[in-house]
Amino acid sequence: MTLTLHLDTGAWREHLRHVADTTPGLVPVAKGNGYGFGLGRLTAEVVALGADTVAVGIVQEVAVVRRAGFAGDVVVLTPWTPADGTEVLADPRVIVTVSRLADLRTLAAGHPDTRVLLEVLTSMRRHGLPTSELAQAVAIVTGSRLRVEGWTIHLPMVVSGRLAEARALASAALQQLQVPLWMSHLSADEYATLAGEVPVPLRLRVGTALWLGAPQTRRVTARVLDVHRVERGERVGYWQRRLPRSGYLVVVSGGTANGVAMEAPTAAVTPRQRMLAAASGSMEALGLALSPYRIDGKKRFFVEPPHMQSSLVFLPEDAGVAIGDEIPVEVRLTTVTVDRIDG
Ligand SMILES: *Cc1c(COP(=O)(O)O)cnc(C)c1O
């Protein structure tokens, strides 16, 4: 009873190698659900790539990549605050991000040997020191033993104006202290351009474009667990909904435990579409949601919200689907946890 990620490992690794070879200073990002591959698997790939540094999202993930065999430098992307505790600071190969003067002072006073990246606030308005505070930050670190590994600049995905913003913030930061720049979300071209303009080494943190590039190297399938002929008006499922049409009920692997429910797009959007759907007696008219499961080339409707590890979808015609078949599922790997990786 599994949701399977089929991976052409050879082709995927070729892509990873290509990104690594064409991105000097690459820092692979391994966080969260491991971009669908799991953090253990990503760590093994980082080791195979020979990367000297990996970036994780939160302090709890440091132990995960350590257990998975990564011995190099680990950058924690979410800025450190006292609530994160000090245990992680004991690892001399951990570099924490700091985005507030108060947190920087706390580290300088209590954990002076910490390696830090100073985060500059960008148009993301997420975390970071505004440019007006950069000089104070530098004053704190120069009066302490803190080791500044660089400035970090996390840009939005929106392309327009991004390189200009990167330049402006980099220049403001480098005026205060000449240390490496750790960038996020620059394209390969923007990164190369900036690298040619600044007098310090550049590093680029990449997650999605690295792990989830080359989409042709993978596909996700679900197994058909059961198939039942059902009649119009019959009640089915946990919620005993009446079926609008006769057809087949197909039980497929994958459910809320795998994050499949989050993949369900909503049904018909405009009132007119809804009316047309109602007139044709279709599934949308009942407010059913389209599922990510594809049978006989078409995405099929959920009969009801998915359950922990399986889902019910409706098939109006006999498409020859049989128990044990593997059917394609269109999922975003950042929101899905597969049961098995084949490859
Ligand atoms: C998650 C994260 C990244 C990686 O993002 P992708 O879009 O997956 O490449 C880079 N930088 C920071 C600061 C992040 O939090």
Short mmCIF file of C-alpha atoms and ligand atoms in Angstrom, two decimals:
data_model
loop_
_atom_site.label_atom_id
_atom_site.label_comp_id
_atom_site.label_asym_id
_atom_site.label_seq_id
_atom_site.Cartn_x
_atom_site.Cartn_y
_atom_site.Cartn_z
CA MET A 1 0.00 0.00 0.00
CA THR A 2 2.41 2.61 -1.21
CA LEU A 3 2.95 5.90 -2.91
CA THR A 4 6.14 5.40 -4.90
CA LEU A 5 8.66 7.88 -6.26
CA HIS A 6 10.35 6.31 -9.28
CA LEU A 7 13.72 7.95 -9.73
CA ASP A 8 16.12 7.58 -12.61
CA THR A 9 18.98 7.90 -10.16
CA GLY A 10 21.72 8.04 -12.78
CA ALA A 11 20.09 10.88 -14.73
CA TRP A 12 19.17 12.73 -11.53
CA ARG A 13 22.76 12.55 -10.25
CA GLU A 14 24.01 13.79 -13.60
CA HIS A 15 21.77 16.83 -13.17
CA LEU A 16 22.99 17.36 -9.57
CA ARG A 17 26.58 17.12 -10.74
CA HIS A 18 25.90 19.60 -13.55
CA VAL A 19 24.41 22.16 -11.12
CA ALA A 20 27.32 21.68 -8.73
CA ASP A 21 29.90 22.04 -11.52
CA THR A 22 28.31 25.18 -12.93
CA THR A 23 27.64 26.90 -9.58
CA PRO A 24 30.91 27.74 -7.85
CA GLY A 25 30.24 28.16 -4.13
CA LEU A 26 27.06 26.08 -4.23
CA VAL A 27 25.53 25.32 -0.85
CA PRO A 28 22.89 22.59 -1.21
CA VAL A 29 19.80 23.21 0.93
CA ALA A 30 18.40 20.12 2.68
CA LYS A 31 15.42 20.96 4.84
CA GLY A 32 11.82 20.12 5.67
CA ASN A 33 10.62 16.96 3.98
CA GLY A 34 13.88 16.80 2.03
CA TYR A 35 12.12 18.07 -1.10
CA GLY A 36 10.25 14.76 -1.22
CA PHE A 37 13.41 12.64 -1.11
CA GLY A 38 13.88 12.80 2.65
CA LEU A 39 16.72 14.51 4.51
CA GLY A 40 18.70 11.26 4.83
CA ARG A 41 18.73 10.71 1.11
CA LEU A 42 19.65 14.33 0.37
CA THR A 43 22.48 14.21 2.88
CA ALA A 44 23.93 11.16 1.13
CA GLU A 45 23.77 13.04 -2.19
CA VAL A 46 25.45 16.11 -0.64
CA VAL A 47 28.27 13.86 0.58
CA ALA A 48 28.55 12.24 -2.87
CA LEU A 49 28.74 15.70 -4.48
CA GLY A 50 31.61 16.53 -2.18
CA ALA A 51 30.01 19.78 -0.96
CA ASP A 52 31.88 21.36 1.96
CA THR A 53 28.74 22.97 3.37
CA VAL A 54 25.05 22.14 3.58
CA ALA A 55 22.21 24.45 4.64
CA VAL A 56 19.36 23.21 6.83
CA GLY A 57 16.19 25.08 7.72
CA ILE A 58 16.03 24.81 11.50
CA VAL A 59 18.33 23.86 14.37
CA GLN A 60 16.61 20.48 14.86
CA GLU A 61 17.73 19.45 11.37
CA VAL A 62 21.43 19.74 12.23
CA ALA A 63 21.32 16.42 14.12
CA VAL A 64 19.49 14.80 11.21
CA VAL A 65 22.18 15.60 8.64
CA ARG A 66 24.90 14.66 11.15
CA ARG A 67 23.29 11.26 11.77
CA ALA A 68 23.00 10.82 8.01
CA GLY A 69 26.75 11.19 7.69
CA PHE A 70 27.56 14.81 6.84
CA ALA A 71 30.66 15.99 8.72
CA GLY A 72 31.20 19.40 7.07
CA ASP A 73 29.85 22.86 7.85
CA VAL A 74 26.11 23.14 8.44
CA VAL A 75 24.39 26.49 8.01
CA VAL A 76 21.05 26.99 9.77
CA LEU A 77 18.90 29.25 7.58
CA THR A 78 16.23 30.29 10.08
CA PRO A 79 17.79 33.01 12.21
CA TRP A 80 18.93 31.90 15.65
CA THR A 81 17.03 33.20 18.66
CA PRO A 82 17.50 32.31 22.35
CA ALA A 83 14.43 30.04 22.00
CA ASP A 84 16.55 27.75 19.78
CA GLY A 85 18.77 26.97 22.75
CA THR A 86 22.53 26.72 22.84
CA GLU A 87 23.08 23.01 22.23
CA VAL A 88 23.52 23.55 18.51
CA LEU A 89 26.23 26.15 19.17
CA ALA A 90 28.48 23.51 20.71
CA ASP A 91 29.14 22.02 17.26
CA PRO A 92 32.13 23.97 15.87
CA ARG A 93 31.03 23.19 12.33
CA VAL A 94 27.64 24.88 12.73
CA ILE A 95 27.09 28.37 11.35
CA VAL A 96 24.00 30.17 12.56
CA THR A 97 22.18 33.02 10.88
CA VAL A 98 21.53 36.12 12.99
CA SER A 99 18.98 38.73 12.00
CA ARG A 100 18.58 40.93 15.08
CA LEU A 101 21.02 43.05 17.05
CA ALA A 102 19.67 41.70 20.36
CA ASP A 103 20.37 38.11 19.33
CA LEU A 104 23.83 39.07 18.16
CA ARG A 105 24.56 40.65 21.55
CA THR A 106 23.28 37.54 23.33
CA LEU A 107 25.64 35.34 21.32
CA ALA A 108 28.57 37.73 21.70
CA ALA A 109 28.15 37.71 25.47
CA GLY A 110 27.25 34.06 26.11
CA HIS A 111 28.70 32.08 23.18
CA PRO A 112 31.54 34.16 21.83
CA ASP A 113 33.00 31.44 19.60
CA THR A 114 29.87 31.07 17.52
CA ARG A 115 30.22 31.24 13.75
CA VAL A 116 27.60 33.61 12.36
CA LEU A 117 26.10 34.83 9.12
CA LEU A 118 24.60 38.31 9.40
CA GLU A 119 21.31 38.49 7.57
CA VAL A 120 20.42 41.65 5.67
CA LEU A 121 16.72 42.51 5.43
CA THR A 122 15.51 42.32 1.82
CA SER A 123 12.23 43.20 0.07
CA MET A 124 11.01 39.81 1.32
CA ARG A 125 10.60 41.58 4.68
CA ARG A 126 11.04 38.25 6.39
CA HIS A 127 14.14 38.30 8.55
CA GLY A 128 17.17 40.51 8.65
CA LEU A 129 18.93 43.65 9.78
CA PRO A 130 17.82 46.80 8.02
CA THR A 131 20.73 48.57 6.31
CA SER A 132 20.54 51.26 9.00
CA GLU A 133 21.63 48.66 11.59
CA LEU A 134 24.49 47.03 9.67
CA ALA A 135 27.12 49.33 11.21
CA GLN A 136 25.90 48.48 14.72
CA ALA A 137 26.04 44.79 13.92
CA VAL A 138 29.62 45.14 12.78
CA ALA A 139 30.47 47.08 15.93
CA ILE A 140 29.09 44.23 18.06
CA VAL A 141 31.06 41.55 16.23
CA THR A 142 34.32 43.46 16.11
CA GLY A 143 34.15 43.98 19.85
CA SER A 144 33.65 40.23 20.33
CA ARG A 145 35.16 36.86 19.43
CA LEU A 146 32.22 35.98 17.14
CA ARG A 147 33.40 34.63 13.80
CA VAL A 148 31.58 36.29 10.94
CA GLU A 149 31.40 33.89 8.00
CA GLY A 150 29.53 36.31 5.79
CA TRP A 151 26.50 38.38 5.03
CA THR A 152 23.36 36.59 3.93
CA ILE A 153 20.89 38.03 1.45
CA HIS A 154 17.66 36.12 0.74
CA LEU A 155 15.85 37.54 -2.29
CA PRO A 156 12.27 37.03 -3.47
CA MET A 157 11.39 34.75 -6.40
CA VAL A 158 10.15 37.71 -8.44
CA VAL A 159 12.82 38.39 -11.04
CA SER A 160 12.17 42.05 -11.78
CA GLY A 161 14.54 44.28 -9.83
CA ARG A 162 16.18 41.37 -8.06
CA LEU A 163 19.73 41.80 -9.30
CA ALA A 164 19.57 45.55 -8.62
CA GLU A 165 18.43 44.85 -5.07
CA ALA A 166 21.18 42.26 -4.61
CA ARG A 167 23.77 44.79 -5.78
CA ALA A 168 22.48 47.57 -3.54
CA LEU A 169 22.31 45.41 -0.40
CA ALA A 170 25.64 43.73 -1.12
CA SER A 171 27.29 47.08 -1.52
CA ALA A 172 25.74 48.44 1.70
CA ALA A 173 26.90 45.35 3.61
CA LEU A 174 30.40 45.26 2.13
CA GLN A 175 30.92 48.93 3.00
CA GLN A 176 30.64 47.85 6.64
CA LEU A 177 32.60 44.59 6.49
CA GLN A 178 34.29 42.70 3.68
CA VAL A 179 33.26 39.11 4.20
CA PRO A 180 31.72 36.54 1.80
CA LEU A 181 28.16 37.01 0.53
CA TRP A 182 25.74 34.10 0.90
CA MET A 183 22.92 34.57 -1.57
CA SER A 184 19.55 32.86 -2.05
CA HIS A 185 17.28 32.89 -5.09
CA LEU A 186 19.50 34.41 -7.74
CA SER A 187 19.44 32.83 -11.19
CA ALA A 188 22.67 31.31 -12.49
CA ASP A 189 23.19 34.39 -14.69
CA GLU A 190 22.48 36.91 -11.94
CA TYR A 191 24.81 35.01 -9.62
CA ALA A 192 27.61 35.00 -12.19
CA THR A 193 27.10 38.73 -12.85
CA LEU A 194 27.26 39.59 -9.17
CA ALA A 195 30.30 37.36 -8.68
CA GLY A 196 32.11 39.44 -11.30
CA GLU A 197 31.28 42.68 -9.47
CA VAL A 198 32.05 42.07 -5.80
CA PRO A 199 35.48 41.74 -4.20
CA VAL A 200 34.49 38.85 -1.90
CA PRO A 201 33.70 35.14 -2.42
CA LEU A 202 30.07 34.38 -3.21
CA ARG A 203 27.99 31.40 -2.15
CA LEU A 204 24.57 30.40 -3.44
CA ARG A 205 22.07 28.36 -1.42
CA VAL A 206 19.97 26.21 -3.72
CA GLY A 207 17.22 23.74 -2.90
CA THR A 208 14.41 23.45 -5.44
CA ALA A 209 16.44 24.06 -8.60
CA LEU A 210 18.97 21.48 -7.45
CA TRP A 211 16.85 18.62 -6.10
CA LEU A 212 13.72 19.20 -8.16
CA GLY A 213 15.33 20.31 -11.41
CA ALA A 214 15.30 17.79 -14.29
CA PRO A 215 11.68 16.74 -13.70
CA GLN A 216 11.94 14.08 -16.42
CA THR A 217 14.08 12.01 -14.04
CA ARG A 218 11.19 11.16 -11.74
CA ARG A 219 7.52 10.29 -11.48
CA VAL A 220 5.21 9.39 -8.64
CA THR A 221 2.72 6.55 -8.81
CA ALA A 222 0.04 5.14 -6.56
CA ARG A 223 -1.11 1.56 -6.42
CA VAL A 224 -4.68 0.56 -7.16
CA LEU A 225 -5.71 -1.22 -3.98
CA ASP A 226 -9.29 -2.11 -4.87
CA VAL A 227 -11.94 -1.52 -7.52
CA HIS A 228 -15.72 -1.78 -7.06
CA ARG A 229 -18.59 -1.43 -9.47
CA VAL A 230 -21.05 1.09 -7.99
CA GLU A 231 -24.51 2.24 -9.02
CA ARG A 232 -25.92 5.73 -9.27
CA GLY A 233 -27.50 6.80 -5.97
CA GLU A 234 -25.53 4.27 -3.96
CA ARG A 235 -23.95 5.56 -0.75
CA VAL A 236 -20.21 5.09 -0.39
CA GLY A 237 -17.25 6.01 1.78
CA TYR A 238 -16.79 7.27 5.33
CA TRP A 239 -19.30 10.00 4.68
CA GLN A 240 -21.82 7.85 2.85
CA ARG A 241 -22.17 10.29 0.00
CA ARG A 242 -24.58 9.34 -2.76
CA LEU A 243 -22.92 8.82 -6.12
CA PRO A 244 -24.27 11.00 -8.92
CA ARG A 245 -23.57 8.39 -11.56
CA SER A 246 -22.87 4.70 -11.95
CA GLY A 247 -19.28 3.70 -12.47
CA TYR A 248 -16.33 2.40 -10.54
CA LEU A 249 -14.95 3.26 -7.16
CA VAL A 250 -11.17 3.01 -7.21
CA VAL A 251 -9.24 2.78 -3.94
CA VAL A 252 -5.72 4.12 -4.43
CA SER A 253 -2.71 4.39 -2.14
CA GLY A 254 -1.75 7.78 -0.74
CA GLY A 255 -3.69 9.97 1.66
CA THR A 256 -3.39 12.72 4.21
CA ALA A 257 -0.34 11.03 5.79
CA ASN A 258 1.43 11.51 2.47
CA GLY A 259 0.17 15.08 2.05
CA VAL A 260 -2.05 14.08 -0.86
CA ALA A 261 -5.05 16.06 0.37
CA MET A 262 -3.07 19.27 -0.03
CA GLU A 263 -2.81 18.52 -3.71
CA ALA A 264 -6.51 18.60 -4.36
CA PRO A 265 -7.39 21.66 -6.40
CA THR A 266 -10.86 23.08 -5.92
CA ALA A 267 -13.68 22.25 -8.28
CA ALA A 268 -15.49 24.45 -10.83
CA VAL A 269 -14.74 28.11 -10.22
CA THR A 270 -17.25 30.48 -11.79
CA PRO A 271 -21.01 30.33 -11.08
CA ARG A 272 -21.57 29.73 -14.81
CA GLN A 273 -19.18 26.78 -14.82
CA ARG A 274 -20.95 25.47 -11.75
CA MET A 275 -24.35 25.78 -13.44
CA LEU A 276 -23.15 23.99 -16.54
CA ALA A 277 -21.65 21.32 -14.37
CA ALA A 278 -24.94 20.92 -12.50
CA ALA A 279 -26.88 20.68 -15.76
CA SER A 280 -24.62 17.91 -17.01
CA GLY A 281 -24.89 16.03 -13.71
CA SER A 282 -21.13 16.10 -13.33
CA MET A 283 -18.99 15.57 -10.26
CA GLU A 284 -18.12 19.27 -9.92
CA ALA A 285 -21.79 20.00 -9.43
CA LEU A 286 -21.65 18.06 -6.20
CA GLY A 287 -18.69 20.10 -5.08
CA LEU A 288 -16.32 17.16 -5.49
CA ALA A 289 -12.67 17.97 -5.92
CA LEU A 290 -10.40 16.89 -8.71
CA SER A 291 -7.73 14.52 -7.41
CA PRO A 292 -4.08 14.35 -8.48
CA TYR A 293 -4.60 10.71 -9.53
CA ARG A 294 -4.57 10.10 -13.25
CA ILE A 295 -6.40 7.09 -14.70
CA ASP A 296 -6.56 6.45 -18.43
CA GLY A 297 -4.99 9.85 -19.10
CA LYS A 298 -7.43 11.91 -17.02
CA LYS A 299 -7.34 13.28 -13.51
CA ARG A 300 -10.17 11.73 -11.54
CA PHE A 301 -12.44 13.12 -8.85
CA PHE A 302 -12.14 12.31 -5.19
CA VAL A 303 -15.34 10.70 -3.92
CA GLU A 304 -14.59 12.19 -0.50
CA PRO A 305 -11.65 13.78 1.28
CA PRO A 306 -8.65 11.42 1.39
CA HIS A 307 -7.85 9.32 4.45
CA MET A 308 -4.59 8.62 6.21
CA GLN A 309 -3.02 6.33 3.63
CA SER A 310 -5.56 5.81 0.89
CA SER A 311 -8.03 7.75 -1.21
CA LEU A 312 -11.27 7.00 -3.06
CA VAL A 313 -11.62 8.22 -6.63
CA PHE A 314 -14.49 7.78 -9.06
CA LEU A 315 -14.24 6.38 -12.56
CA PRO A 316 -17.37 6.82 -14.69
CA GLU A 317 -16.37 4.25 -17.30
CA ASP A 318 -14.67 0.89 -17.29
CA ALA A 319 -11.10 1.95 -18.03
CA GLY A 320 -9.73 -1.51 -17.46
CA VAL A 321 -8.03 -0.49 -14.24
CA ALA A 322 -7.05 -3.47 -12.11
CA ILE A 323 -5.88 -4.12 -8.59
CA GLY A 324 -2.11 -3.80 -8.43
CA ASP A 325 -1.87 -1.27 -11.29
CA GLU A 326 0.46 1.68 -10.71
CA ILE A 327 -1.19 4.94 -11.75
CA PRO A 328 0.45 8.36 -12.09
CA VAL A 329 -0.08 10.96 -9.35
CA GLU A 330 0.69 14.61 -9.97
CA VAL A 331 2.09 15.92 -6.73
CA ARG A 332 4.50 18.60 -5.63
CA LEU A 333 7.29 16.83 -3.84
CA THR A 334 7.70 19.66 -1.34
CA THR A 335 4.28 18.86 0.12
CA VAL A 336 4.30 15.10 -0.29
CA THR A 337 5.98 12.30 1.58
CA VAL A 338 6.22 9.15 -0.48
CA ASP A 339 6.26 5.70 1.13
CA ARG A 340 9.04 4.35 -1.03
CA ILE A 341 11.69 5.57 -3.44
CA ASP A 342 12.41 3.22 -6.29
CA GLY A 343 15.85 4.24 -7.50
C1 LIG B 1 14.72 27.38 1.81
C2 LIG B 1 15.73 28.43 1.55
C3 LIG B 1 16.50 28.39 0.39
C4 LIG B 1 16.27 27.35 -0.67
O1 LIG B 1 15.12 27.67 -1.36
P1 LIG B 1 14.73 26.97 -2.74
O2 LIG B 1 13.68 27.85 -3.30
O3 LIG B 1 14.22 25.61 -2.38
O4 LIG B 1 15.96 26.90 -3.57
C5 LIG B 1 17.48 29.34 0.22
N1 LIG B 1 17.68 30.30 1.14
C6 LIG B 1 16.96 30.38 2.27
C7 LIG B 1 17.27 31.46 3.25
C8 LIG B 1 15.95 29.46 2.51
O5 LIG B 1 15.23 29.53 3.64
#
